[in-house]
mmCIF file of C-alpha atoms in Angstrom:
data_model
loop_
_atom_site.group_PDB
_atom_site.id
_atom_site.type_symbol
_atom_site.label_atom_id
_atom_site.label_comp_id
_atom_site.label_asym_id
_atom_site.label_seq_id
_atom_site.Cartn_x
_atom_site.Cartn_y
_atom_site.Cartn_z
ATOM 1 C CA MET A 206 -0.097 0.002 0.563
ATOM 2 C CA SER A 207 1.274 3.348 -1.304
ATOM 3 C CA SER A 208 1.875 6.306 1.573
ATOM 4 C CA THR A 209 -0.744 8.345 -0.229
ATOM 5 C CA THR A 210 -3.132 5.391 -0.308
ATOM 6 C CA ALA A 211 -2.760 4.978 3.138
ATOM 7 C CA GLU A 212 -3.594 8.958 3.907
ATOM 8 C CA LEU A 213 -6.599 8.724 2.075
ATOM 9 C CA LEU A 214 -7.896 5.786 3.944
ATOM 10 C CA TRP A 215 -6.407 8.003 7.183
ATOM 11 C CA LEU A 216 -8.416 10.649 5.961
ATOM 12 C CA PHE A 217 -11.538 8.830 4.839
ATOM 13 C CA VAL A 218 -11.412 7.670 8.692
ATOM 14 C CA GLY A 219 -11.094 11.011 10.314
ATOM 15 C CA THR A 220 -14.050 12.226 7.784
ATOM 16 C CA CYS A 221 -16.623 9.526 8.840
ATOM 17 C CA GLY A 222 -15.557 10.837 12.346
ATOM 18 C CA LEU A 223 -16.466 14.179 11.626
ATOM 19 C CA MET A 224 -19.876 13.264 9.665
ATOM 20 C CA THR A 225 -20.655 10.748 13.057
ATOM 21 C CA ALA A 226 -20.216 13.491 15.184
ATOM 22 C CA LEU A 227 -22.577 15.908 12.942
ATOM 23 C CA THR A 228 -24.869 13.377 12.661
ATOM 24 C CA LEU A 229 -25.281 12.900 16.871
ATOM 25 C CA LEU A 230 -25.630 17.285 16.850
ATOM 26 C CA GLY A 231 -28.644 16.656 14.305
ATOM 27 C CA GLU A 232 -30.168 14.181 16.547
ATOM 28 C CA ILE A 233 -29.446 15.624 19.392
ATOM 29 C CA LEU A 234 -31.193 18.599 17.744
ATOM 30 C CA HIS A 235 -34.223 16.301 16.707
ATOM 31 C CA ALA A 236 -34.363 15.109 20.069
ATOM 32 C CA GLN A 237 -34.755 18.817 21.663
ATOM 33 C CA ALA A 238 -36.894 20.508 18.646
ATOM 34 C CA GLY A 239 -38.530 17.700 17.965
ATOM 35 C CA HIS A 240 -40.082 15.873 14.310
ATOM 36 C CA ASP A 241 -41.103 18.809 13.299
ATOM 37 C CA ASN A 242 -38.547 21.087 12.477
ATOM 38 C CA PRO A 243 -37.879 21.845 9.168
ATOM 39 C CA VAL A 244 -34.546 23.476 9.425
ATOM 40 C CA ILE A 245 -33.618 20.043 11.180
ATOM 41 C CA GLU A 246 -34.695 17.170 9.246
ATOM 42 C CA THR A 247 -33.192 19.104 5.771
ATOM 43 C CA PHE A 248 -29.734 18.675 7.936
ATOM 44 C CA MET A 249 -30.131 15.786 8.853
ATOM 45 C CA THR A 250 -31.591 14.332 5.233
ATOM 46 C CA ARG A 251 -27.938 16.144 3.783
ATOM 47 C CA VAL A 252 -26.202 14.478 6.637
ATOM 48 C CA ARG A 253 -27.494 10.990 5.506
ATOM 49 C CA SER A 254 -26.727 11.457 1.848
ATOM 50 C CA TRP A 255 -23.670 12.885 2.521
ATOM 51 C CA TRP A 256 -22.150 9.335 3.645
ATOM 52 C CA ALA A 257 -22.849 7.366 0.379
ATOM 53 C CA MET A 258 -21.241 10.536 -0.836
ATOM 54 C CA VAL A 259 -18.045 9.739 1.432
ATOM 55 C CA ILE A 260 -17.654 6.688 0.313
ATOM 56 C CA LEU A 261 -18.466 7.061 -3.099
ATOM 57 C CA PHE A 262 -15.434 9.476 -3.754
ATOM 58 C CA THR A 263 -12.893 7.990 -1.246
ATOM 59 C CA LEU A 264 -12.985 4.687 -4.112
ATOM 60 C CA ALA A 265 -12.600 6.928 -6.775
ATOM 61 C CA LEU A 266 -9.721 8.339 -4.779
ATOM 62 C CA ILE A 267 -8.304 5.569 -4.134
ATOM 63 C CA ALA A 268 -8.546 4.171 -7.793
ATOM 64 C CA GLY A 269 -6.762 7.123 -9.097
ATOM 65 C CA THR A 270 -6.561 8.734 -12.264
ATOM 66 C CA PRO A 271 -9.223 6.262 -14.090
ATOM 67 C CA GLY A 272 -11.440 6.241 -11.035
ATOM 68 C CA ILE A 273 -11.316 10.060 -10.776
ATOM 69 C CA ILE A 274 -12.172 10.764 -14.559
ATOM 70 C CA VAL A 275 -14.677 8.450 -14.362
ATOM 71 C CA LEU A 276 -16.478 9.842 -11.239
ATOM 72 C CA PHE A 277 -16.510 13.200 -12.613
ATOM 73 C CA ALA A 278 -16.999 12.063 -16.200
ATOM 74 C CA PHE A 279 -20.374 10.722 -15.258
ATOM 75 C CA THR A 280 -20.957 13.785 -13.049
ATOM 76 C CA SER A 281 -20.240 16.197 -15.856
ATOM 77 C CA PHE A 282 -23.601 14.460 -17.575
ATOM 78 C CA ALA A 283 -25.876 14.420 -15.505
ATOM 79 C CA ALA A 284 -25.500 17.618 -14.397
ATOM 80 C CA LEU A 285 -25.349 18.844 -18.282
ATOM 81 C CA ARG A 286 -28.187 17.009 -18.824
ATOM 82 C CA GLU A 287 -29.926 18.423 -15.384
ATOM 83 C CA PHE A 288 -29.116 21.667 -16.590
ATOM 84 C CA LEU A 289 -30.572 20.975 -20.710
ATOM 85 C CA THR A 290 -33.783 19.737 -19.556
ATOM 86 C CA MET A 291 -34.497 23.223 -18.416
ATOM 87 C CA THR A 292 -33.446 25.398 -21.365
ATOM 88 C CA SER A 293 -34.956 26.551 -24.817
ATOM 89 C CA LYS A 294 -34.227 23.692 -27.392
ATOM 90 C CA ARG A 295 -35.440 22.523 -30.462
ATOM 91 C CA LYS A 296 -35.329 19.791 -33.151
ATOM 92 C CA ALA A 297 -32.840 21.797 -35.396
ATOM 93 C CA ASP A 298 -30.348 21.499 -31.884
ATOM 94 C CA HIS A 299 -30.278 17.720 -31.635
ATOM 95 C CA LEU A 300 -27.141 18.020 -33.137
ATOM 96 C CA SER A 301 -25.650 20.202 -30.904
ATOM 97 C CA LEU A 302 -27.079 18.265 -28.255
ATOM 98 C CA ALA A 303 -25.339 14.863 -29.471
ATOM 99 C CA LEU A 304 -22.024 16.858 -29.434
ATOM 100 C CA ALA A 305 -22.632 17.922 -26.879
ATOM 101 C CA PHE A 306 -22.810 14.576 -24.409
ATOM 102 C CA PHE A 307 -21.357 12.155 -26.857
ATOM 103 C CA ALA A 308 -17.758 14.304 -28.568
ATOM 104 C CA ILE A 309 -17.273 17.148 -26.352
ATOM 105 C CA LEU A 310 -17.919 16.004 -22.902
ATOM 106 C CA PRO A 311 -15.703 13.343 -22.991
ATOM 107 C CA LEU A 312 -12.786 14.910 -25.404
ATOM 108 C CA GLN A 313 -12.830 17.574 -22.946
ATOM 109 C CA TYR A 314 -12.147 14.521 -19.908
ATOM 110 C CA LEU A 315 -9.936 13.070 -22.588
ATOM 111 C CA PHE A 316 -7.539 15.877 -22.513
ATOM 112 C CA VAL A 317 -7.760 16.085 -18.597
ATOM 113 C CA GLY A 318 -6.742 12.938 -18.361
ATOM 114 C CA MET A 319 -3.491 12.481 -20.709
ATOM 115 C CA GLY A 320 -2.777 15.734 -18.372
ATOM 116 C CA TRP A 321 -3.182 17.984 -22.036
ATOM 117 C CA GLN A 322 -2.992 21.307 -20.936
ATOM 118 C CA THR A 323 -2.574 23.799 -23.335
ATOM 119 C CA LEU A 324 -6.188 21.568 -25.084
ATOM 120 C CA TYR A 325 -8.432 21.499 -21.958
ATOM 121 C CA THR A 326 -8.368 25.158 -21.056
ATOM 122 C CA VAL A 327 -9.267 25.988 -24.649
ATOM 123 C CA PHE A 328 -11.233 23.397 -25.777
ATOM 124 C CA ILE A 329 -14.297 23.932 -24.852
ATOM 125 C CA PRO A 330 -14.378 27.742 -24.570
ATOM 126 C CA VAL A 331 -12.982 28.520 -27.878
ATOM 127 C CA TYR A 332 -13.321 25.705 -30.124
ATOM 128 C CA ALA A 333 -16.691 24.266 -28.931
ATOM 129 C CA PHE A 334 -18.104 27.230 -28.744
ATOM 130 C CA LEU A 335 -17.585 28.491 -32.039
ATOM 131 C CA LEU A 336 -18.502 24.840 -33.418
ATOM 132 C CA LEU A 337 -21.858 24.290 -31.829
ATOM 133 C CA PRO A 338 -23.562 27.659 -33.047
ATOM 134 C CA VAL A 339 -22.455 26.996 -36.807
ATOM 135 C CA VAL A 340 -23.950 23.230 -36.293
ATOM 136 C CA SER A 341 -27.375 24.874 -35.327
ATOM 137 C CA ALA A 342 -27.461 27.085 -37.428
ATOM 138 C CA LEU A 343 -26.967 24.756 -40.571
ATOM 139 C CA ARG A 344 -30.153 22.809 -39.242
ATOM 140 C CA GLY A 345 -31.959 26.529 -40.447
ATOM 141 C CA ASN A 346 -33.689 27.353 -37.658
ATOM 142 C CA PRO A 347 -33.821 31.386 -36.510
ATOM 143 C CA ASP A 348 -36.221 31.075 -33.853
ATOM 144 C CA ARG A 349 -35.070 31.880 -30.405
ATOM 145 C CA PHE A 350 -31.373 31.078 -32.117
ATOM 146 C CA LEU A 351 -29.050 33.447 -29.353
ATOM 147 C CA VAL A 352 -30.790 31.925 -26.492
ATOM 148 C CA ARG A 353 -30.733 28.493 -27.585
ATOM 149 C CA VAL A 354 -27.335 28.499 -28.629
ATOM 150 C CA ALA A 355 -26.131 30.571 -25.522
ATOM 151 C CA GLU A 356 -27.774 28.075 -22.945
ATOM 152 C CA THR A 357 -26.275 24.788 -24.651
ATOM 153 C CA GLN A 358 -22.637 27.067 -24.877
ATOM 154 C CA TRP A 359 -23.279 28.234 -20.662
ATOM 155 C CA ALA A 360 -24.019 24.208 -20.013
ATOM 156 C CA LEU A 361 -20.739 23.063 -21.245
ATOM 157 C CA MET A 362 -19.099 25.823 -19.471
ATOM 158 C CA ILE A 363 -20.895 25.462 -16.410
ATOM 159 C CA CYS A 364 -21.531 21.998 -16.200
ATOM 160 C CA VAL A 365 -17.980 19.972 -17.743
ATOM 161 C CA PHE A 366 -15.421 22.900 -17.883
ATOM 162 C CA SER A 367 -15.983 24.205 -15.272
ATOM 163 C CA LEU A 368 -16.492 21.046 -13.371
ATOM 164 C CA SER A 369 -13.161 19.139 -15.073
ATOM 165 C CA HIS A 370 -11.089 21.443 -13.270
ATOM 166 C CA VAL A 371 -11.015 18.888 -10.706
ATOM 167 C CA PRO A 372 -9.823 16.282 -11.918
ATOM 168 C CA ALA A 373 -7.470 18.597 -13.573
ATOM 169 C CA LEU A 374 -5.586 19.104 -10.284
ATOM 170 C CA LEU A 375 -4.482 15.850 -10.805
ATOM 171 C CA SER A 376 -1.885 17.340 -13.416
ATOM 172 C CA ILE A 377 -0.345 20.238 -11.662
ATOM 173 C CA GLU A 378 3.073 19.656 -10.793
ATOM 174 C CA VAL A 379 4.582 21.229 -7.816
ATOM 175 C CA ALA A 380 8.177 21.083 -6.646
ATOM 176 C CA GLY A 381 8.585 19.232 -3.750
ATOM 177 C CA TYR A 382 4.711 17.787 -4.470
ATOM 178 C CA PRO A 383 4.867 14.257 -5.065
ATOM 179 C CA ASP A 384 3.150 13.530 -8.783
ATOM 180 C CA ASP A 385 0.505 10.691 -6.772
ATOM 181 C CA ARG A 386 -0.461 13.189 -4.439
ATOM 182 C CA GLY A 387 -2.721 15.296 -6.391
ATOM 183 C CA VAL A 388 -5.622 13.321 -5.504
ATOM 184 C CA MET A 389 -5.154 14.866 -2.126
ATOM 185 C CA LEU A 390 -5.609 18.095 -3.683
ATOM 186 C CA ILE A 391 -9.617 17.333 -4.896
ATOM 187 C CA ALA A 392 -9.696 15.119 -1.662
ATOM 188 C CA PHE A 393 -9.333 19.236 -0.407
ATOM 189 C CA LEU A 394 -10.742 21.118 -2.372
ATOM 190 C CA ILE A 395 -14.197 18.986 -2.048
ATOM 191 C CA MET A 396 -14.077 18.845 1.806
ATOM 192 C CA VAL A 397 -13.590 22.562 2.336
ATOM 193 C CA VAL A 398 -16.168 23.172 -0.250
ATOM 194 C CA GLN A 399 -19.285 21.003 0.941
ATOM 195 C CA PHE A 400 -18.251 21.299 4.359
ATOM 196 C CA GLY A 401 -18.044 24.461 4.378
ATOM 197 C CA ASP A 402 -21.361 25.033 2.262
ATOM 198 C CA LEU A 403 -23.112 22.275 4.852
ATOM 199 C CA LEU A 404 -22.328 24.631 7.981
ATOM 200 C CA ASP A 405 -23.426 27.671 5.859
ATOM 201 C CA PHE A 406 -26.327 26.008 5.656
ATOM 202 C CA PHE A 407 -26.725 24.915 9.970
ATOM 203 C CA PHE A 408 -25.452 28.327 10.749
ATOM 204 C CA GLY A 409 -27.439 30.240 8.239
ATOM 205 C CA ARG A 410 -30.843 28.684 9.715
ATOM 206 C CA ARG A 411 -29.879 29.371 13.446
ATOM 207 C CA ILE A 412 -28.197 32.401 13.556
ATOM 208 C CA GLY A 413 -28.891 34.158 10.190
ATOM 209 C CA ARG A 414 -30.700 37.206 10.011
ATOM 210 C CA THR A 415 -29.816 39.291 7.288
ATOM 211 C CA ARG A 416 -30.950 37.236 3.104
ATOM 212 C CA ILE A 417 -27.965 37.814 1.389
ATOM 213 C CA ILE A 418 -30.446 38.161 -1.538
ATOM 214 C CA PRO A 419 -34.425 37.448 0.167
ATOM 215 C CA GLY A 420 -36.100 37.502 -3.552
ATOM 216 C CA ILE A 421 -33.645 34.515 -4.470
ATOM 217 C CA SER A 422 -32.234 32.333 -1.746
ATOM 218 C CA ALA A 423 -32.214 31.888 2.514
ATOM 219 C CA LYS A 424 -28.430 32.448 2.668
ATOM 220 C CA THR A 425 -27.353 34.611 4.917
ATOM 221 C CA TRP A 426 -24.765 36.879 5.559
ATOM 222 C CA GLU A 427 -24.135 35.481 9.296
ATOM 223 C CA GLY A 428 -24.358 31.820 7.776
ATOM 224 C CA MET A 429 -22.156 33.142 4.876
ATOM 225 C CA VAL A 430 -19.380 34.167 6.984
ATOM 226 C CA THR A 431 -19.715 31.691 9.060
ATOM 227 C CA GLY A 432 -18.940 28.779 6.692
ATOM 228 C CA VAL A 433 -15.968 30.269 5.110
ATOM 229 C CA LEU A 434 -14.240 30.859 8.772
ATOM 230 C CA CYS A 435 -15.015 27.067 9.098
ATOM 231 C CA ALA A 436 -13.653 26.172 5.977
ATOM 232 C CA ALA A 437 -10.333 28.395 6.343
ATOM 233 C CA VAL A 438 -10.295 26.208 10.088
ATOM 234 C CA ILE A 439 -10.836 23.031 8.776
ATOM 235 C CA GLY A 440 -8.457 24.225 5.184
ATOM 236 C CA ALA A 441 -5.682 25.154 7.929
ATOM 237 C CA LEU A 442 -5.781 21.452 9.483
ATOM 238 C CA LEU A 443 -5.748 19.702 6.189
ATOM 239 C CA ALA A 444 -2.837 21.895 5.488
ATOM 240 C CA TRP A 445 -0.845 18.790 5.425
ATOM 241 C CA MET A 446 -2.378 17.710 2.267
ATOM 242 C CA THR A 447 -1.293 20.157 -0.171
ATOM 243 C CA PRO A 448 1.713 21.793 -1.105
ATOM 244 C CA PHE A 449 0.809 25.099 0.891
ATOM 245 C CA SER A 450 1.372 26.231 4.595
ATOM 246 C CA VAL A 451 -1.043 26.544 7.189
ATOM 247 C CA ILE A 452 -2.421 30.086 6.466
ATOM 248 C CA GLY A 453 -2.037 29.582 2.523
ATOM 249 C CA ALA A 454 -4.077 25.800 3.126
ATOM 250 C CA ALA A 455 -6.891 28.313 5.652
ATOM 251 C CA GLY A 456 -6.450 31.308 2.520
ATOM 252 C CA MET A 457 -7.580 28.938 -0.328
ATOM 253 C CA ALA A 458 -10.058 26.854 1.685
ATOM 254 C CA ALA A 459 -11.475 30.393 2.372
ATOM 255 C CA LEU A 460 -11.549 31.477 -1.106
ATOM 256 C CA ALA A 461 -12.937 28.211 -2.209
ATOM 257 C CA SER A 462 -15.725 28.527 -0.077
ATOM 258 C CA LEU A 463 -16.691 31.832 -0.535
ATOM 259 C CA VAL A 464 -16.700 31.263 -4.512
ATOM 260 C CA GLY A 465 -18.923 28.058 -4.233
ATOM 261 C CA MET A 466 -21.204 29.834 -2.165
ATOM 262 C CA PHE A 467 -21.905 32.752 -4.327
ATOM 263 C CA GLY A 468 -22.438 29.866 -7.073
ATOM 264 C CA ASN A 469 -25.093 28.115 -5.373
ATOM 265 C CA LEU A 470 -26.448 31.632 -5.498
ATOM 266 C CA VAL A 471 -26.113 31.924 -8.720
ATOM 267 C CA PHE A 472 -27.664 28.975 -9.518
ATOM 268 C CA ALA A 473 -30.339 29.453 -7.618
ATOM 269 C CA ALA A 474 -31.382 32.133 -9.625
ATOM 270 C CA VAL A 475 -31.648 30.229 -12.046
ATOM 271 C CA LYS A 476 -33.844 27.538 -10.687
ATOM 272 C CA ARG A 477 -36.136 30.668 -9.235
ATOM 273 C CA ASP A 478 -36.548 32.161 -13.059
ATOM 274 C CA ARG A 479 -37.022 28.425 -13.990
ATOM 275 C CA GLY A 480 -39.790 27.974 -11.030
ATOM 276 C CA VAL A 481 -38.146 24.308 -9.621
ATOM 277 C CA LYS A 482 -36.674 24.009 -6.624
ATOM 278 C CA ASP A 483 -34.533 21.641 -7.159
ATOM 279 C CA TRP A 484 -32.177 20.067 -10.838
ATOM 280 C CA SER A 485 -33.884 17.156 -9.962
ATOM 281 C CA HIS A 486 -34.514 14.688 -7.988
ATOM 282 C CA LEU A 487 -31.851 11.949 -8.523
ATOM 283 C CA ILE A 488 -30.334 12.110 -4.741
ATOM 284 C CA PRO A 489 -32.599 11.654 -1.511
ATOM 285 C CA GLY A 490 -32.646 15.066 -0.017
ATOM 286 C CA GLN A 491 -29.906 16.798 -2.231
ATOM 287 C CA GLY A 492 -32.381 17.251 -5.509
ATOM 288 C CA GLY A 493 -30.079 16.411 -8.867
ATOM 289 C CA PHE A 494 -25.651 16.295 -8.983
ATOM 290 C CA MET A 495 -26.611 20.449 -10.049
ATOM 291 C CA ASP A 496 -27.274 20.802 -6.733
ATOM 292 C CA GLN A 497 -25.084 18.866 -4.428
ATOM 293 C CA PHE A 498 -22.099 20.308 -6.849
ATOM 294 C CA ASP A 499 -22.969 23.618 -7.618
ATOM 295 C CA SER A 500 -20.634 25.103 -5.161
ATOM 296 C CA VAL A 501 -17.505 23.271 -6.664
ATOM 297 C CA ILE A 502 -18.193 24.001 -10.368
ATOM 298 C CA PHE A 503 -17.637 27.601 -8.998
ATOM 299 C CA ALA A 504 -14.916 26.965 -6.989
ATOM 300 C CA ALA A 505 -12.471 24.331 -9.130
ATOM 301 C CA PRO A 506 -11.503 26.526 -11.734
ATOM 302 C CA VAL A 507 -10.193 29.694 -9.423
ATOM 303 C CA PHE A 508 -8.651 26.906 -7.139
ATOM 304 C CA TYR A 509 -7.357 25.251 -10.163
ATOM 305 C CA HIS A 510 -5.732 28.474 -11.652
ATOM 306 C CA LEU A 511 -4.548 29.740 -8.228
ATOM 307 C CA THR A 512 -3.076 27.145 -7.528
ATOM 308 C CA ASN A 513 -1.389 27.071 -10.373
ATOM 309 C CA LEU A 514 -0.266 30.667 -10.583
ATOM 310 C CA ILE A 515 1.293 30.541 -7.394
ATOM 311 C CA TYR A 516 2.790 27.272 -6.058
ATOM 312 C CA VAL A 517 3.611 26.368 -9.662
#
């Protein structure tokens, strides 16, 4: 067993300990508040769903590059499907949608898996961005053409391009940081963003008073600040996983968590515009893949490029 695999297993044990603590906290609050408190019910549902997700991510991380690429390619596929079901489409867009799902998405993850940074950082923003409108235009239907094209392009940018920056962390080469520890950077990013989100939700409902955008989301300034601070503390404690110093890890964790929370607000606005509560009902108590990964989607490219800029 390699040292990285052993560390991942210990990290899994530690995460299970933290999840157990959150579960016990929820049960205590549940007993005190009764069974009719929607905040506690939602918190408990999220924690229960996360148990399965922790196990799934741990297995993918232990499997290494192939497991991580497959996991996030599948996640991008599911997220892209959820996003595009809420957009305006015509028969003329069927070919461009097929290309998005079965050509552009797999090629993006192939480039990421091969470590071809020059390609995976421009493939979707440049080549797919220019190709798909041409394909749709050649089909000859101008009805709401700009809206249809823009929605497809933005879906690819969000669900595929941004999310693919999580496994792209495997290809970052930091001096003095072993290549096989790229999985630890992924684990670090996912943990600080997701735990920051969970604590933002919990404290936002317990002590939050000032909503950030009342007409769009229940997220509060108090919850956001507390969640970011908690993410910074978690990041500092997990600095051993990264090439960052303790202060650097805290700063990167806080920034990733903050960007992710603003991403959550963006997607809340999209859902409000479409008149839905969740993107889908695939994950019990959590909605769809987009509901679960909205923060990671926004945080991943920022975390990737800052790491590449500062530490490489």
